[in-house]
Short mmCIF file of C-alpha atoms and ligand atoms in Angstrom, two decimals:
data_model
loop_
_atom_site.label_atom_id
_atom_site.label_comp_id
_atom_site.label_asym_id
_atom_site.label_seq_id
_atom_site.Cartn_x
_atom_site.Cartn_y
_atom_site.Cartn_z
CA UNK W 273 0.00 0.00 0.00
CA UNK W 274 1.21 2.91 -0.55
CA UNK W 275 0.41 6.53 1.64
CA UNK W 276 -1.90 8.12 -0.49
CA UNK W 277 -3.99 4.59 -1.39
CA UNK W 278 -4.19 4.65 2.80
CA UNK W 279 -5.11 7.93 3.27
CA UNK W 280 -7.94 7.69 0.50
CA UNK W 281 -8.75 4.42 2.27
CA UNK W 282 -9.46 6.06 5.69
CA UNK W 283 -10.87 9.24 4.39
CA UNK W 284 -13.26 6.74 2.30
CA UNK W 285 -13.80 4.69 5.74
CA UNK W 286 -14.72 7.51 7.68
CA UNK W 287 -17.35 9.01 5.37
CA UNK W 288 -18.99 6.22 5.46
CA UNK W 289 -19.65 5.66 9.49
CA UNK W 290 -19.70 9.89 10.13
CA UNK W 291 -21.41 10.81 6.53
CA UNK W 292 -19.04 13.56 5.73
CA UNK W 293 -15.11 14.05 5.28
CA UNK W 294 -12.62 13.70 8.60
CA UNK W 295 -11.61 16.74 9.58
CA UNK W 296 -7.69 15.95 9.07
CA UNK W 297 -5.08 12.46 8.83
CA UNK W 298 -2.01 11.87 10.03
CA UNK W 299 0.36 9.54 10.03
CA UNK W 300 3.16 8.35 12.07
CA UNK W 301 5.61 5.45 10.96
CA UNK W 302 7.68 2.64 12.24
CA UNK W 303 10.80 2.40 12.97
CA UNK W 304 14.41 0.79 11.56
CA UNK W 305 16.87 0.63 14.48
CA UNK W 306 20.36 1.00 12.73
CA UNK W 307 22.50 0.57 15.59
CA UNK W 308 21.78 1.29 19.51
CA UNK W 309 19.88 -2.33 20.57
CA UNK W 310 18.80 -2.45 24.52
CA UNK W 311 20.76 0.49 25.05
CA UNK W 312 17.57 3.07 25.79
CA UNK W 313 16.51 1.92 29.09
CA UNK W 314 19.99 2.23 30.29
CA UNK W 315 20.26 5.81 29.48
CA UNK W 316 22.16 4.90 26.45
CA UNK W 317 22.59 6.15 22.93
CA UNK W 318 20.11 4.84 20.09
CA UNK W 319 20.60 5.63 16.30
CA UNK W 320 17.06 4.92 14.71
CA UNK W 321 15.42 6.11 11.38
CA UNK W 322 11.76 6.42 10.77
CA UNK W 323 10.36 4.42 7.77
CA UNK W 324 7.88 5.12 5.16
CA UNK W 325 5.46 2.08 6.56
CA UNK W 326 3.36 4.17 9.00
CA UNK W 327 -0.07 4.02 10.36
CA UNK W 328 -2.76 6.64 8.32
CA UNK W 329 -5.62 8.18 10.58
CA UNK W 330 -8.30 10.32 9.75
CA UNK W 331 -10.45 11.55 12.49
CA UNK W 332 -12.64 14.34 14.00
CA UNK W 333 -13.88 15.26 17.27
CA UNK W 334 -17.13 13.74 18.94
CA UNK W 335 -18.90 16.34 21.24
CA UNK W 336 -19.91 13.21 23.50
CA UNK W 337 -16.70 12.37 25.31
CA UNK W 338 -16.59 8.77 23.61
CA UNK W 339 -13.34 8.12 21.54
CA UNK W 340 -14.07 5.28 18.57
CA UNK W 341 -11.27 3.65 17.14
CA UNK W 342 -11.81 1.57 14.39
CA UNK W 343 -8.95 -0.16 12.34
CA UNK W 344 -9.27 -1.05 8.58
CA UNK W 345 -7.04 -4.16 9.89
CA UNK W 346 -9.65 -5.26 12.47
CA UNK W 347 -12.72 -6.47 12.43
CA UNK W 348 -14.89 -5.01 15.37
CA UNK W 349 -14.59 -0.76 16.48
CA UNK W 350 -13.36 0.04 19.79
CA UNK W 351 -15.59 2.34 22.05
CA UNK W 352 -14.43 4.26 25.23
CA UNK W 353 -15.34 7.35 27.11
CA UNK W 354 -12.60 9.20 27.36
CA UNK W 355 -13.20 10.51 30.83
CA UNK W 356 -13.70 6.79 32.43
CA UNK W 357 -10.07 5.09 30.99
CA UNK W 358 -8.12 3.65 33.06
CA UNK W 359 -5.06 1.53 32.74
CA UNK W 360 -7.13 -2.20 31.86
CA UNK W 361 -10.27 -0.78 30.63
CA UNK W 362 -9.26 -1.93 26.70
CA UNK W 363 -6.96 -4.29 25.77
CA UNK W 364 -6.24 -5.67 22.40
CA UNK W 365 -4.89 -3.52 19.58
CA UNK W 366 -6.81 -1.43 20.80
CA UNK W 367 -5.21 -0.40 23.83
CA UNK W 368 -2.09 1.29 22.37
CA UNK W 369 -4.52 4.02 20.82
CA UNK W 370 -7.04 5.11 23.99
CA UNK W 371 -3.75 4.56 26.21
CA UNK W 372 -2.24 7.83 24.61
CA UNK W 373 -5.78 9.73 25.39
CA UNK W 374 -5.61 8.49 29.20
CA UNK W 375 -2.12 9.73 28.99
CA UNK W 376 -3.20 13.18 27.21
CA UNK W 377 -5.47 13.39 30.38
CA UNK W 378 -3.67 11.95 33.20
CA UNK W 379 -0.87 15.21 31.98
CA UNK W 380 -4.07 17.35 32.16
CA UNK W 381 -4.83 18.21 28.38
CA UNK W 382 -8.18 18.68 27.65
CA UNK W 383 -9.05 16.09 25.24
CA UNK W 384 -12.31 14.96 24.57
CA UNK W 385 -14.37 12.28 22.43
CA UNK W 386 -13.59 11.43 18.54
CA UNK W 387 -13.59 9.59 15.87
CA UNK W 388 -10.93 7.84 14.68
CA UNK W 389 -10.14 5.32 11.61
CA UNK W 390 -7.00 3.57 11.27
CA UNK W 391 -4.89 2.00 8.89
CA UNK W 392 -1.42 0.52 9.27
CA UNK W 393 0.69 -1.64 6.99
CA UNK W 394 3.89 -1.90 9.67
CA UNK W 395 3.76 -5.37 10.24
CA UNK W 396 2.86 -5.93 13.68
CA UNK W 397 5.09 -7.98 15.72
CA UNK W 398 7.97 -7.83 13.20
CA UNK W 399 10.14 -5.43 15.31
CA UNK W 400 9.65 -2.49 13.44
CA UNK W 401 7.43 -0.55 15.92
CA UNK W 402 3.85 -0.72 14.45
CA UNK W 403 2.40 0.01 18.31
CA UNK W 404 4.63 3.16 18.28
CA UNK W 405 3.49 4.09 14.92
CA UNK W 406 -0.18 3.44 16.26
CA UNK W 407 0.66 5.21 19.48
CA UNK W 408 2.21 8.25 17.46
CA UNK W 409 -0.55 8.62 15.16
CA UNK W 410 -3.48 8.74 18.04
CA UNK W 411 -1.70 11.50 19.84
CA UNK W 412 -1.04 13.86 16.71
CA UNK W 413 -4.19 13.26 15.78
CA UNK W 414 -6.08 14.05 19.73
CA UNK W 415 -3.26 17.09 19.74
CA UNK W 416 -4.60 18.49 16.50
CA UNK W 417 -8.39 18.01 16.70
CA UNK W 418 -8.13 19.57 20.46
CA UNK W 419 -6.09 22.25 19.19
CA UNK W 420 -3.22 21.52 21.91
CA UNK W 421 0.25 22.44 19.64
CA UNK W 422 2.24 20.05 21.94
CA UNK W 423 5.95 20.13 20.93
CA UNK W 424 6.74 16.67 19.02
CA UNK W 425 9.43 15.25 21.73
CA UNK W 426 6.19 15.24 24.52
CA UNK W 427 3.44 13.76 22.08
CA UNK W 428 6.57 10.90 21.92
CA UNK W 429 7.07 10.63 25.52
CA UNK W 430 2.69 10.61 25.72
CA UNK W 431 3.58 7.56 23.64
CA UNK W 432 6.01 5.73 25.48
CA UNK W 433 4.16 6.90 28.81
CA UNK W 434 0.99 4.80 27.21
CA UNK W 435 2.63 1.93 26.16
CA UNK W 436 4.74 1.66 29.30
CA UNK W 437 1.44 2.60 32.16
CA UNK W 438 -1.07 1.48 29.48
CA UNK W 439 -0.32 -1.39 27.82
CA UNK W 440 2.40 -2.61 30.68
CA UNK W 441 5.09 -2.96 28.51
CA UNK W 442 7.97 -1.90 30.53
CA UNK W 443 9.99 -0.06 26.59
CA UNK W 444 12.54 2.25 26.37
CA UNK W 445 12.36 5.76 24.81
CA UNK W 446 13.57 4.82 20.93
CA UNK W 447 10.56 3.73 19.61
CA UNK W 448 8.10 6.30 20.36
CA UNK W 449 10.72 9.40 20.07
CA UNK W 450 11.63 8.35 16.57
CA UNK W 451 8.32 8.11 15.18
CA UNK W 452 7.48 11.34 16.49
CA UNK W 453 10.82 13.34 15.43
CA UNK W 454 12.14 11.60 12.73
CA UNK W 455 12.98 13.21 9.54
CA UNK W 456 13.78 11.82 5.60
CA UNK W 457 17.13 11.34 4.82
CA UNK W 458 18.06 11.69 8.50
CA UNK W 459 18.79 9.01 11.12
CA UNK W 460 18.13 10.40 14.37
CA UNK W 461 21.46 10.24 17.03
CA UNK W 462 19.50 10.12 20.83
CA UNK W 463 20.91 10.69 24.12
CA UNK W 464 18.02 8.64 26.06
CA UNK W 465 19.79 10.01 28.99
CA UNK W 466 19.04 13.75 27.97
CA UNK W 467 16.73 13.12 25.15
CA UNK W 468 19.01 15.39 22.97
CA UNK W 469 18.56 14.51 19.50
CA UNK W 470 21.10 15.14 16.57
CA UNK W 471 19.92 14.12 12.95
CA UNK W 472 22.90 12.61 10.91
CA UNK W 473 22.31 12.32 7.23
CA UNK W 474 21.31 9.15 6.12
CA UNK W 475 21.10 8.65 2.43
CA UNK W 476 22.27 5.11 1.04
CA UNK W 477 21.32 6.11 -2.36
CA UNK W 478 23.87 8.66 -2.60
CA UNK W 479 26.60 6.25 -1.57
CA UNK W 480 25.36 3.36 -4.33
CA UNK W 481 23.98 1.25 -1.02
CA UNK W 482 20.70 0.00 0.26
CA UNK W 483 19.08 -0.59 3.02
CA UNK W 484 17.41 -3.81 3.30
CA UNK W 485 14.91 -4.86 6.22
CA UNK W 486 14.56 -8.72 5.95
CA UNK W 487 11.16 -9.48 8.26
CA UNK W 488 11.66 -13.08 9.36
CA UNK W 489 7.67 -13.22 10.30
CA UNK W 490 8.63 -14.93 13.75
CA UNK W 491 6.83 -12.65 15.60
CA UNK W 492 7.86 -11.36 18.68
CA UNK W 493 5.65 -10.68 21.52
CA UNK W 494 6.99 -8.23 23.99
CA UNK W 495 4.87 -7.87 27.09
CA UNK W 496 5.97 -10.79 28.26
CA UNK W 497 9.17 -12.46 29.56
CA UNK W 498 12.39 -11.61 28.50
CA UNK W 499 11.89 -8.03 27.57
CA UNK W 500 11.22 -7.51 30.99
CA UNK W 501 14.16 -9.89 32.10
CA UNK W 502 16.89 -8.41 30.15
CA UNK W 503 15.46 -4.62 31.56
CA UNK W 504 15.59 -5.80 35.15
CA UNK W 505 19.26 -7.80 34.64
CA UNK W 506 20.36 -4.29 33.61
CA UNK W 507 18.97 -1.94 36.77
CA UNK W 508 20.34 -5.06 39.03
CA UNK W 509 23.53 -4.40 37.78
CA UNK W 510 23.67 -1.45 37.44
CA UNK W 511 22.65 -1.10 41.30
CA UNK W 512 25.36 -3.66 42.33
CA UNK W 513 28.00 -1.44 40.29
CA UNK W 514 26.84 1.76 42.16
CA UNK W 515 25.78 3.60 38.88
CA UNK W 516 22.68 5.65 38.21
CA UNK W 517 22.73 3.18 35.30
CA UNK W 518 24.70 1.22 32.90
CA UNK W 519 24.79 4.07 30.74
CA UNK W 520 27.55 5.15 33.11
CA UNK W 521 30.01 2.33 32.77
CA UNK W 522 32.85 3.47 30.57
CA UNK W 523 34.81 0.97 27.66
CA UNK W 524 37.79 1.54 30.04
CA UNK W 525 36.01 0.11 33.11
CA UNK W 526 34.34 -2.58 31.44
CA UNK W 527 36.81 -4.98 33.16
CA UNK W 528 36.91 -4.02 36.55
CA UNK W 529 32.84 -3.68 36.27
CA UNK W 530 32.60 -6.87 34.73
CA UNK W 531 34.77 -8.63 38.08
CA UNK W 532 32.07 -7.59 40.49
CA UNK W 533 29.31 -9.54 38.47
CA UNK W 534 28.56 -13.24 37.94
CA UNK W 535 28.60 -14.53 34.71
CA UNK W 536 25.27 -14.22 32.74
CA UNK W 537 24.97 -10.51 34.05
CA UNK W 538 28.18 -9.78 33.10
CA UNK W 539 27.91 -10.70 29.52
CA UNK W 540 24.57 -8.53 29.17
CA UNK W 541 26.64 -5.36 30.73
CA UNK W 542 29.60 -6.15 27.81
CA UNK W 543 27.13 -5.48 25.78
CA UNK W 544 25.68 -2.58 26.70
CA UNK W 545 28.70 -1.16 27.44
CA UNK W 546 30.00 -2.09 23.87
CA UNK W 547 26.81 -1.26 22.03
CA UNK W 548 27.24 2.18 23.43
CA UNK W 549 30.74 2.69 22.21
CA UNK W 550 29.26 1.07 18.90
CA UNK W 551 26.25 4.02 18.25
CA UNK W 552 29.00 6.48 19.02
CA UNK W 553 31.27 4.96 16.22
CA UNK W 554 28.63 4.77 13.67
CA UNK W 555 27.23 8.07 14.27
CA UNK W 556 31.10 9.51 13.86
CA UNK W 557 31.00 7.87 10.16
CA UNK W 558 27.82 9.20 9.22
CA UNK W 559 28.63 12.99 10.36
CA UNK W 560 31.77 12.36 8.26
CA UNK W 561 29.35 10.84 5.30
CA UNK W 562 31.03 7.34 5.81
CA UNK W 563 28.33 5.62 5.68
CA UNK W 564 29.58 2.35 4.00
CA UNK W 565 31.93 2.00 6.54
CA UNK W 566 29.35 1.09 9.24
CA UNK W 567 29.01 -2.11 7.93
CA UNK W 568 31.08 -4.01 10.42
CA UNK W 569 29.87 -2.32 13.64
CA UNK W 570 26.24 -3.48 12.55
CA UNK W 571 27.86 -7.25 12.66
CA UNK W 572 30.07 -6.88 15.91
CA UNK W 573 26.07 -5.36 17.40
CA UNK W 574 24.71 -8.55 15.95
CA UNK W 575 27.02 -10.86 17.76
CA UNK W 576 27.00 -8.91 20.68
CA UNK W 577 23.16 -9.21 20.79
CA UNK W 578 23.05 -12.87 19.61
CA UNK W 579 25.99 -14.42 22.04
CA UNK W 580 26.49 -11.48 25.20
CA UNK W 581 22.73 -10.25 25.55
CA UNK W 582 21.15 -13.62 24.14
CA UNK W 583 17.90 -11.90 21.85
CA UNK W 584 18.22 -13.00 18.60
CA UNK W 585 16.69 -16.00 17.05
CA UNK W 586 17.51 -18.93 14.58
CA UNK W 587 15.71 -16.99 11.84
CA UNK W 588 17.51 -13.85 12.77
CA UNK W 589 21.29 -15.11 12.48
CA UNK W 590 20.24 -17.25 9.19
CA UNK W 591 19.34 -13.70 7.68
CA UNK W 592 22.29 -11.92 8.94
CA UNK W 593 24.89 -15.07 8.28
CA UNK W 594 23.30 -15.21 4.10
CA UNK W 595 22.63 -11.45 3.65
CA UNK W 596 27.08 -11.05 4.95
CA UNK W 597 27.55 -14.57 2.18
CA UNK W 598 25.33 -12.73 -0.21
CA UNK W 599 27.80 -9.52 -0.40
CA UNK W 600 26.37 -7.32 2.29
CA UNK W 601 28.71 -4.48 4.10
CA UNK W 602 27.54 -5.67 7.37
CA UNK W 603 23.63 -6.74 8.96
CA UNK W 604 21.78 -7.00 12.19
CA UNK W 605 18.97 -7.90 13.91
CA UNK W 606 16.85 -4.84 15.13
CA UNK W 607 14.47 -4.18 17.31
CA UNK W 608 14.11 -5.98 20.25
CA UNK W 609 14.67 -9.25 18.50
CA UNK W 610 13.16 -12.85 20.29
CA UNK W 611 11.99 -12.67 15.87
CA UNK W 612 11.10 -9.87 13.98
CA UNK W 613 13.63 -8.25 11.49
CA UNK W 614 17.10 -7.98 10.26
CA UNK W 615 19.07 -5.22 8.57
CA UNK W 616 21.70 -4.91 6.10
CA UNK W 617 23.80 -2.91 4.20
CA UNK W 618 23.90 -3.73 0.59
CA UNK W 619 26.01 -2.59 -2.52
CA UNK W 620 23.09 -1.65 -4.90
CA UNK W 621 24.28 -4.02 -7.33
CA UNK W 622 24.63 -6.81 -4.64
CA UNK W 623 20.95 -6.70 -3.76
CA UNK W 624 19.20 -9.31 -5.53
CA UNK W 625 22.44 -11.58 -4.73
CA UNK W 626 21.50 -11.03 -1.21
CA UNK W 627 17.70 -11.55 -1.01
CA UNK W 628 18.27 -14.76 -2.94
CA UNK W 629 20.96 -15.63 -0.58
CA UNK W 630 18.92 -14.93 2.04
CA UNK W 631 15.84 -16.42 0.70
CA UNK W 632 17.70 -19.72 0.07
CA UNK W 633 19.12 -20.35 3.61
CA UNK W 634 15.39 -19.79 4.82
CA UNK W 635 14.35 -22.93 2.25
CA UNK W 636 16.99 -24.83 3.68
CA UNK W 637 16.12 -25.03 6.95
CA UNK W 638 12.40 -25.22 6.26
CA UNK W 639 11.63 -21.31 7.70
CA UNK W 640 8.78 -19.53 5.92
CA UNK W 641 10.07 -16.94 3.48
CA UNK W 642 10.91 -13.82 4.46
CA UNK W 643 10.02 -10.37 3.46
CA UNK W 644 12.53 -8.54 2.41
CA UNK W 645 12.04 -4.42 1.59
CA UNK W 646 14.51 -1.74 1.67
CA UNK W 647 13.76 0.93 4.48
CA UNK W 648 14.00 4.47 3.48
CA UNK W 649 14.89 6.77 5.91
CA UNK W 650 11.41 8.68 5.96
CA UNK W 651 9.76 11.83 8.23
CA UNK W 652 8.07 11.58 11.32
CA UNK W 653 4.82 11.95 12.56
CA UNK W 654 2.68 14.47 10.88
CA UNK W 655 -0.71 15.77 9.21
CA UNK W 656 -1.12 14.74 5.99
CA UNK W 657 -4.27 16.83 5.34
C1 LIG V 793 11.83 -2.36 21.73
C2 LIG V 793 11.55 -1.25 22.74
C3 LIG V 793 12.61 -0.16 22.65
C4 LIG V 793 14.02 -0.74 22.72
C5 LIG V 793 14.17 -1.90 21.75
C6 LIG V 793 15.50 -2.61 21.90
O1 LIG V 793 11.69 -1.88 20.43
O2 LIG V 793 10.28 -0.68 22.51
O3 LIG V 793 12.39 0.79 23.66
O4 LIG V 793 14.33 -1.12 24.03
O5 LIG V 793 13.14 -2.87 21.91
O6 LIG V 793 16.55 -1.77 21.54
#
C-alpha cells in the first residue's frame, strides 16, 4: 500500500460511518533501528530512522466524550469514554490508541471524544514498531483536533508513557521518540539520557547502497518475559555497580565492572557497554558521510546481541549469516529481537544476490520466506491533510 492509497482508504472509511469528510489524517511510521539495541533503558545512545510504513488516521472530534477507534485491519470498532479510561479498561490492539488519550489526560490536556479510523501496513510484531506508529498517530491526531500544539518530543514521551502505564510494557524511549521526530534522509542520534537529539544524514542512495529490512515473520511478543528480564538484569547491575545506570560504565572500566558480576549478568553489561561505544562509532562515520563503513559495527552489534545479551533468534542469524555470504557491508537484527527483522547494508548491485541468498538459507532449513524491503529513511509523525 502505498500513503496516499491509505489515506484515500481512511478518508473513504470515515465518510462512510460519520457521513461527511474527517476533519484531518495523520500519520506516524515505524521504525528501523540501525544501531543502539537495549541500550535506551539504560540511558544509552540509540541511532534509529523512521520508515515510510506508517499508520494513516483520519479523524474528527465527537462532542460526547466517547473516543471510537476503528482499524481497517480489524474487524470489530473500539468504544471508550474518554473521561472513564483507566489503565485495563481496553486491551487488544486497541489499547495502544485510547492509552495515549488516558495519557493526554492523566498530563491534564483537555481532550475529549472522537472519531478515529485507522490503517497501518507496519507489520505488527515484526520489530519495526507498528504500536509506536499506532501510538504516534493517536496522539497527533487528539493534539490536533483539540487544538493543543504540543511540541513533538512530549506527544513521543505521551507515547512511550501509554505503552509503558497502558499497555504494561515496561519499553525504552527509541521507539516512540523516533516516530514522532524523525525526519527523511536523517537518522536520528538520541541521548536517552538527555533526550538530545542530533539528525545525521542518512542517504544510502547517494553512496550506491541500500538498506534492506529482511522481516523473518517470527513474531515477537513483547509484554511478556524476556523483555522484561533483560530490563531488570540491567537496573540489578547497574545497582550492584553503584551507577545511576549502565549508561555510566565506561569501555575503560568494562573490566573491573565486569569482576564484580557473575557470569550471565556480566555478559549482558559487555554489551551494553560495547553497544554504546558502537552508536558512538557509527554516528562519527555518518557525520563524516562514511556511511559504507558502518558495515562491520552493525555485525560486531549482531554478535554482541546474539551471544552477550542472548535476543536474537535462529531466523535472525540465518538472515544476517546469508545477507554477509550474499555480499552485504555488514547486517543485524533490530528491534528488540526474540523474531522480527534484520538489517543490512547492501552494494546496490549486490541486492538481488543477497535476497536470494537470504531467501535460500530460509528454504533450507524449512523457515517460511521472508520479506525482504529496503527501508527508506522517511519523516516523522505528521498531518497529511
Ligand atoms: C523495543 C523497545 C525499545 C528498545 C528496543 C530494543 O523496540 O520498545 O524501547 O528497548 O526494543 O533496543
Amino acid at each position: 500500500m502505498t500513503l496516499v492509497s491509505q489515506q484515500d482508504a481512511v478518508v473513504a472509511a470515515y465518510r462512510e460511518r460519520v457521513g461527511h469528510a474527517p476533519a484531518g489524517v495523520w500519520c506516524a511510521p515505524g521504525r528501523v533501528n540501525l544501531i543502539g539495541e537495549h541500550t535506551d533503558y539504560n540511558d544509552g545512545f540509540v541511532l534509529p530512522f523512521a520508515i515510510d510504513k506508517q499508520v494513516v488516521v483520519a479523524g474528527g472530534r465527537r462532542d460526547d466524550g466517547v473516543l471510537r477507534v476503528t482499524s481497517l485491519q480489524e474487524d470489530e470498532p473500539v468504544e471508550a469514554a474518554v473521561a472513564e479510561l483507566a489503565p485495563g479498561s481496553v486491551d487488544g490492539w486497541a489499547a495502544y490508541a485510547v492509552g495515549v488519550a488516558w495519557v493526554m489526560r492523566e498530563s491534564g490536556q483537555r481532550v475529549g471524544g472522537a472519531e478515529l479510523v485507522l490503517d497501518g501496513d507496519v507489520p505488527p510484531g515484526s520489530g519495526l514498531s507498528s504500536s509506536a506508529a499506532l501510538e504516534c498517530s493517536v496522539g497527533i491526531a487528539l493534539d490536533d483536533l483539540y487544538g493543543l500544539s504540543q511540541p513533538a518530543l512530549e506527544r513521543g514521551l505521551q507515547a512511550q508513557r501509554a505503552e509503558n502505564d497502558y499497555v504494561g510494557m515496561p519499553c525504552g524511549v527509541m521507539d516512540q521518540l523516533t516516530s514522532a521526530l524523525g525526519a527523511a534522509g536523517r537518522a536520528m542520534f538520541l541521548d536517552t539520557r538527555s533526550l538530545e537529539v542530533e539528525l545525521l544524514p542518512l542517504d544510502p542512495h547517494a553512496a550506491g547502497l541500500r538498506l534492506l529490512t529482511i522481516d523473518t515473520r517470527v513474531k515477537h511478543a513483547l509484554t511478556d518475559g524476556p523483555y522484561a528480564d533483560r530490563r531488570r538484569a540491567c537496573e540489578t547491575a547497574a545497582a550492584d555497580l553503584g551507577v545511576r545506570a549502565l549508561r555510566d560504565v565506561t569501555t575503560d572500566g568494562l573490566d573491573e565492572a565486569l569482576s564484580r558480576l557473575d557470569e550471565e549478568r556480566g555478559r549482558r553489561v559487555r554489551h551494553i557497554v560495547l553497544e554504546n561505544a558502537r552508536v558512538l562509532d557509527v554516528a562519527a562515520l555518518l557525520r563524516r558521510g562514511d556511511i559504507a563503513e558502518i558495515g562491520p559495527l552493525l555485525t560486531a552489534s549482531h554478535a554482541s546481541l546474539r551471544d552477550d545479551y542472548e535476543v536474537s533468534a535462529p531466523e535472525l542469524d540465518a538472515a544476517v549469516d546469508a545477507a554477509l555470504a550474499g555480499g552485504a557491508l555488514g547486517a543485524r537484527m533490530t528491534g528488540a529481537g526474540f523474531g522480527g527483522s534484520a538489517i543490512a547494508l547492501v552494494p546496490a548491485d549486490r541486492v538481488d544476490e543477497v535476497v536470494a541468498a537470504v531467501g535460500k538459507a530460509f528454504a533450507d532449513r524449512g523457515f517460511r520466506p521472508p520479506v525482504t524491503f529496503e527501508a527508506v529513511p522517511s519523516d516523522g509523525a505528521r498531518r497529511l491533510r
